[in-house]
Structures are given as structure tokens and as C-alpha cells.
Amino acid sequence: MTWSIADVPDLSGRTALVTGASGGIGRETARVLAAYGAHVVLACRSAERGRAVAEWAGGSTEVLELDLASLDSVRRAAARVRDRHRRLDLLVNNAGVMFPSYRRTADGFEAHFGVNHLGHFALTGLLLDLMTGVPGSRVVTVGSLAHRAGFGRLDADRARSGAGRRSVTAYGRSKLANLLFARELRRRLTVAGAATLSLAAHPGLSPTALWHGDPPALLRPVVAAGMRWLAQPPEAAALPSLRAATDPRVPDGCLGPAQRFGCRGAPVPARSSRAARDTEVQARLWELSEELTGVRYAFASAPAPGEPAVGVCPVTGARG
Ligand SMILES: NC(=O)c1ccc[n+]([C@@H]2O[C@H](COP(=O)([O-])OP(=O)(O)OC[C@H]3O[C@@H](n4cnc5c(N)ncnc54)[C@H](OP(=O)(O)O)[C@@H]3O)[C@@H](O)[C@H]2O)c1
């Protein structure tokens, strides 16, 4: 049976955080979660754009300033969430850049890898203990069909390279990192017996501001043709993330559109590349990401029946 927006369950009492909620697919994801009753933290680079989305979306929302291109900003944002919320049900790692105007993040990382992967890796690690004891909680990380273009090693030199600004490979590598991260997180959560699921989703192709960057000249006609024949609006492109976040019978792995080479259509299980399924690379990327961000994960197990949930601070390991 085709999964549609009508299948989103009642989310009253749940708290969700969506990164990149200021536009495109993230804004639509946030709107639907709020419409179905969740309280939604709109994590945006610009508070002003966030407030405009809050007004547009309706429902229960709050704006959180978050710049994934700065680990200081990520730490500040996570601290603010922890001040305000004792639990988090859904974390949607959606924000992304492609062919941005800048080469490196504030911490000196290649822009795609720094924003799309490392920023989300750090944010998730700093918030995870608000989730691991919450039944039904989920981390959804948004990838892309472009992960298949993510060739080459993921190592510290490449993470700090300034050569990726207009590189399809660099964008692809960051999206491959998203999928590797989602799978490794899932594995570690399962081993820890945590209540949280980690899933990936990709939106297919959608004419959002993501494409307003500065792509290589050769790519422009291909993109224009692709948008005409293959793309779907953000409302449809948000469905894989929404299904991953809310479908109680969600299949393991990654969700993506069913039709036209995975570019549009209803959300169904999507195949990831062999590289994305490589468990050794998943583990290596995890170590590298901990080293580069300084955020070390500690996993709290799901409470046994009748036991209260115990949080473990991912930074200090303190229990409380
Ligand atoms: N559209 C597609 O065809 C397509 C295809 C495959 C995958 N995706 C993936 O889908 C996700 C959403 O993309 P989209 O198409 O909705 O693009 P979009 O309209 O450009 O939205 C991207 C969002 O990310 C935010 N963002 C960018 N840099 C950020 C930073 N440093 N810190 C925090 N937020 C930041 C943007 O905020 P600002 O408003 O401040 O710029 C915006 O809210 C991305 O992960 C993208 O890789 C999209």
C-alpha cells in the first residue's frame, strides 16, 4: 500500500527538532510534524527566517539558532535544547549545502563535509541522551542519490581540504557520510539496547534553494533537464523523511521515492550503494568524526520495564 501524508499518526506530546527548517524540504517536514501535533524546534541559521516559518507553519513551534558550519554554534544550540527540553522524540538531520559560496567551515572543514555531516554528527551526539530512553524516538538523517558520486577516502586531510566548493564528488562524499553515519548509529543504538532508531531518507530530486549554489558549468544543462522531467515539489520530497520519522512499521535502512530512478513518487525502501553499506568504513568514519568534532558518544540503554530512564551525558559520561 502506498504511504502518504494521511498515514502520519497523531504526534501530540512529542517533541521534534528539524535542522534546515527555514526552507525547502525541512520547512515542509517541520510544517507537517507540527500539523500532526508535535512541538517542533525549528533549527535555522537565521532566527528571522525561522520566525517566518513558525508563523507560516502554525501549530506549536520554537526557533533555535543553529549554524552547522560552526561547532561552537552547534554546542550552543544543543545546550539551549537541553535547557528547555527533558526529552526529544524526533531529530531530523535535514539541513544541507551544495556548491556553497564558501570553501571551509568556521572550524576549517571542507564545506559540504563540515555542514552536511560533521555538524549533524556533533549535534546528534550532544542531544542523543535526551532520546535513548524515549520509546519510539528516532534520528532521521537526510541523504541523497548523489551519495553514489562520493568517491575516495574519507580521511582527515580530505575533511580539511579546501578543494570541494564546486565539486559533485565532495557533495556526494558528504551525502555518503550521512548514510554511513545513519547505519553506524543504528548499529550502536541496537548494541546499547537503546529505544531510539536511526534511519536514513532521501528526497529524490526537488527544485529547492539547494540548487541555487554555484554548480560546475557542465552540470547546469543536466540539472535543468532533470528538474523538468524528474523533480517533485518539496511537499512530496519531504515524504521519505516524514515516513522515516513517523511510520510505526518503518522498514530498516533508507527510504526514498519509488519512481523515475528514485527521483519522485511515494516513499519506499531505497537501495544504498555498496560503499554506504561497508561496515568497516562506517566504523572508521565514526572514529574520524569523533576526533574531528571532539564529540564522543556515550549510549544510554533503554530502561528495563518499571525502571526510570537514565540519561548519560555524551560529553562527560555523567549519569543523571
Ligand atoms: N532538493 C533536492 O533535489 C535534494 C536532493 C537530494 C538530497 N537533498 C537533501 O535534502 C536536504 C534539504 O535540502 P533542500 O533541497 O530542502 O535545500 P534548501 O531548500 O537549500 O534547504 C537547505 C536548508 O539547510 C539550511 N542550511 C544550509 N546551511 C546551513 C548551516 N550551515 N547551518 C544550518 N542550516 C543550514 C538552509 O538554511 P538557510 O535558509 O539559512 O540557507 C535551509 O534551511 C539536504 O540535506 C539536501 O542535501 C535535496
mmCIF file of N, CA and C and ligand atoms in Angstrom, residues 20-26 45-46 49 66-69 94-97 102 115 142-144 171 175 203-206 208-211, ligand 1:
data_model
loop_
_atom_site.group_PDB
_atom_site.id
_atom_site.type_symbol
_atom_site.label_atom_id
_atom_site.label_comp_id
_atom_site.label_asym_id
_atom_site.label_seq_id
_atom_site.Cartn_x
_atom_site.Cartn_y
_atom_site.Cartn_z
ATOM 1 N N GLY A 20 17.642 22.880 9.287
ATOM 2 C CA GLY A 20 17.360 23.407 7.951
ATOM 3 C C GLY A 20 15.869 23.592 7.749
ATOM 4 N N ALA A 21 15.190 24.069 8.817
ATOM 5 C CA ALA A 21 13.732 24.226 8.742
ATOM 6 C C ALA A 21 13.338 25.548 8.098
ATOM 7 N N SER A 22 14.320 26.336 7.664
ATOM 8 C CA SER A 22 13.976 27.661 7.124
ATOM 9 C C SER A 22 13.471 27.603 5.692
ATOM 10 N N GLY A 23 13.653 26.478 4.996
ATOM 11 C CA GLY A 23 13.209 26.437 3.602
ATOM 12 C C GLY A 23 13.131 25.018 3.085
ATOM 13 N N GLY A 24 12.669 24.914 1.837
ATOM 14 C CA GLY A 24 12.698 23.654 1.103
ATOM 15 C C GLY A 24 12.049 22.489 1.832
ATOM 16 N N ILE A 25 12.741 21.364 1.834
ATOM 17 C CA ILE A 25 12.197 20.102 2.351
ATOM 18 C C ILE A 25 12.087 20.134 3.882
ATOM 19 N N GLY A 26 13.034 20.805 4.539
ATOM 20 C CA GLY A 26 13.000 20.884 6.006
ATOM 21 C C GLY A 26 11.802 21.683 6.490
ATOM 22 N N ARG A 45 19.647 28.634 10.552
ATOM 23 C CA ARG A 45 20.808 29.529 10.589
ATOM 24 C C ARG A 45 20.376 30.946 10.927
ATOM 25 N N SER A 46 19.227 31.346 10.378
ATOM 26 C CA SER A 46 18.735 32.702 10.597
ATOM 27 C C SER A 46 17.465 32.655 11.455
ATOM 28 N N ARG A 49 14.432 34.063 9.569
ATOM 29 C CA ARG A 49 13.767 33.128 8.645
ATOM 30 C C ARG A 49 13.014 32.069 9.438
ATOM 31 N N LEU A 66 20.932 27.855 14.788
ATOM 32 C CA LEU A 66 21.916 26.778 14.620
ATOM 33 C C LEU A 66 22.651 26.984 13.304
ATOM 34 N N ASP A 67 23.961 27.149 13.398
ATOM 35 C CA ASP A 67 24.779 27.182 12.186
ATOM 36 C C ASP A 67 25.677 25.956 12.204
ATOM 37 N N LEU A 68 25.371 25.015 11.337
ATOM 38 C CA LEU A 68 26.114 23.751 11.320
ATOM 39 C C LEU A 68 27.536 23.925 10.788
ATOM 40 N N ALA A 69 27.835 25.117 10.270
ATOM 41 C CA ALA A 69 29.197 25.389 9.802
ATOM 42 C C ALA A 69 30.091 25.868 10.939
ATOM 43 N N ASN A 94 18.306 17.338 8.533
ATOM 44 C CA ASN A 94 17.906 17.624 7.155
ATOM 45 C C ASN A 94 18.761 18.680 6.454
ATOM 46 N N ALA A 95 19.301 19.651 7.205
ATOM 47 C CA ALA A 95 19.964 20.804 6.557
ATOM 48 C C ALA A 95 21.071 20.338 5.622
ATOM 49 N N GLY A 96 21.304 21.115 4.591
ATOM 50 C CA GLY A 96 22.377 20.733 3.685
ATOM 51 C C GLY A 96 22.796 21.878 2.789
ATOM 52 N N VAL A 97 24.041 21.784 2.318
ATOM 53 C CA VAL A 97 24.541 22.743 1.321
ATOM 54 C C VAL A 97 25.090 21.965 0.131
ATOM 55 N N TYR A 102 31.271 29.418 0.066
ATOM 56 C CA TYR A 102 32.483 29.352 0.889
ATOM 57 C C TYR A 102 33.113 27.961 0.790
ATOM 58 N N VAL A 115 29.367 20.857 7.039
ATOM 59 C CA VAL A 115 27.958 21.199 7.333
ATOM 60 C C VAL A 115 27.085 19.940 7.296
ATOM 61 N N VAL A 142 19.120 12.866 6.461
ATOM 62 C CA VAL A 142 18.717 13.009 5.057
ATOM 63 C C VAL A 142 19.936 12.879 4.140
ATOM 64 N N GLY A 143 19.894 11.872 3.298
ATOM 65 C CA GLY A 143 20.962 11.639 2.328
ATOM 66 C C GLY A 143 20.563 12.117 0.952
ATOM 67 N N SER A 144 21.087 11.446 -0.065
ATOM 68 C CA SER A 144 20.809 11.864 -1.442
ATOM 69 C C SER A 144 21.217 10.738 -2.379
ATOM 70 N N TYR A 171 30.224 16.944 -2.619
ATOM 71 C CA TYR A 171 28.832 16.882 -2.140
ATOM 72 C C TYR A 171 28.440 15.417 -1.944
ATOM 73 N N LYS A 175 27.179 13.254 1.433
ATOM 74 C CA LYS A 175 25.904 12.524 1.499
ATOM 75 C C LYS A 175 26.143 11.029 1.754
ATOM 76 N N PRO A 203 15.260 12.549 -0.544
ATOM 77 C CA PRO A 203 14.041 13.144 -1.093
ATOM 78 C C PRO A 203 13.852 12.992 -2.596
ATOM 79 N N GLY A 204 14.794 12.331 -3.271
ATOM 80 C CA GLY A 204 14.735 12.316 -4.738
ATOM 81 C C GLY A 204 15.285 13.614 -5.260
ATOM 82 N N LEU A 205 14.549 14.226 -6.172
ATOM 83 C CA LEU A 205 15.003 15.484 -6.784
ATOM 84 C C LEU A 205 13.903 16.532 -6.620
ATOM 85 N N SER A 206 14.270 17.710 -6.126
ATOM 86 C CA SER A 206 13.261 18.747 -5.872
ATOM 87 C C SER A 206 13.866 20.126 -6.133
ATOM 88 N N THR A 208 14.545 23.072 -5.043
ATOM 89 C CA THR A 208 14.648 23.942 -3.868
ATOM 90 C C THR A 208 15.852 24.873 -4.007
ATOM 91 N N ALA A 209 16.060 25.676 -2.961
ATOM 92 C CA ALA A 209 17.191 26.615 -2.969
ATOM 93 C C ALA A 209 18.541 25.902 -2.959
ATOM 94 N N LEU A 210 18.527 24.594 -2.667
ATOM 95 C CA LEU A 210 19.782 23.824 -2.690
ATOM 96 C C LEU A 210 20.485 24.008 -4.035
ATOM 97 N N TRP A 211 19.680 24.147 -5.086
ATOM 98 C CA TRP A 211 20.216 24.239 -6.451
ATOM 99 C C TRP A 211 20.601 25.661 -6.818
HETATM 100 N N1 LIG B 1 16.472 19.321 -3.360
HETATM 101 C C1 LIG B 1 16.983 18.192 -3.846
HETATM 102 O O1 LIG B 1 16.876 17.894 -5.048
HETATM 103 C C2 LIG B 1 17.723 17.255 -2.948
HETATM 104 C C3 LIG B 1 18.159 16.044 -3.483
HETATM 105 C C4 LIG B 1 18.830 15.161 -2.663
HETATM 106 C C5 LIG B 1 19.053 15.471 -1.333
HETATM 107 N N2 LIG B 1 18.632 16.666 -0.842
HETATM 108 C C6 LIG B 1 18.913 16.932 0.567
HETATM 109 O O2 LIG B 1 17.749 17.413 1.200
HETATM 110 C C7 LIG B 1 18.104 18.245 2.316
HETATM 111 C C8 LIG B 1 17.304 19.526 2.284
HETATM 112 O O3 LIG B 1 17.670 20.245 1.130
HETATM 113 P P1 LIG B 1 16.666 21.218 0.345
HETATM 114 O O4 LIG B 1 16.541 20.670 -1.014
HETATM 115 O O5 LIG B 1 15.455 21.470 1.143
HETATM 116 O O6 LIG B 1 17.567 22.514 0.242
HETATM 117 P P2 LIG B 1 17.318 24.022 0.733
HETATM 118 O O7 LIG B 1 15.978 24.496 0.308
HETATM 119 O O8 LIG B 1 18.514 24.769 0.258
HETATM 120 O O9 LIG B 1 17.321 23.881 2.296
HETATM 121 C C9 LIG B 1 18.519 23.628 2.968
HETATM 122 C C10 LIG B 1 18.346 24.032 4.396
HETATM 123 O O10 LIG B 1 19.599 23.833 5.065
HETATM 124 C C11 LIG B 1 19.907 25.030 5.751
HETATM 125 N N3 LIG B 1 21.338 25.216 5.933
HETATM 126 C C12 LIG B 1 22.288 25.431 5.000
HETATM 127 N N4 LIG B 1 23.477 25.637 5.582
HETATM 128 C C13 LIG B 1 23.270 25.556 6.910
HETATM 129 C C14 LIG B 1 24.099 25.704 8.046
HETATM 130 N N5 LIG B 1 25.385 25.986 7.927
HETATM 131 N N6 LIG B 1 23.555 25.567 9.272
HETATM 132 C C15 LIG B 1 22.239 25.302 9.419
HETATM 133 N N7 LIG B 1 21.399 25.177 8.387
HETATM 134 C C16 LIG B 1 21.912 25.303 7.143
HETATM 135 C C17 LIG B 1 19.327 26.128 4.893
HETATM 136 O O11 LIG B 1 19.242 27.308 5.670
HETATM 137 P P3 LIG B 1 19.296 28.781 5.023
HETATM 138 O O12 LIG B 1 17.879 29.112 4.716
HETATM 139 O O13 LIG B 1 19.882 29.620 6.114
HETATM 140 O O14 LIG B 1 20.171 28.691 3.817
HETATM 141 C C18 LIG B 1 17.994 25.525 4.546
HETATM 142 O O15 LIG B 1 17.070 25.660 5.586
HETATM 143 C C19 LIG B 1 19.617 18.450 2.216
HETATM 144 O O16 LIG B 1 20.255 17.578 3.123
HETATM 145 C C20 LIG B 1 19.937 18.036 0.794
HETATM 146 O O17 LIG B 1 21.260 17.553 0.660
HETATM 147 C C21 LIG B 1 17.959 17.559 -1.595
#
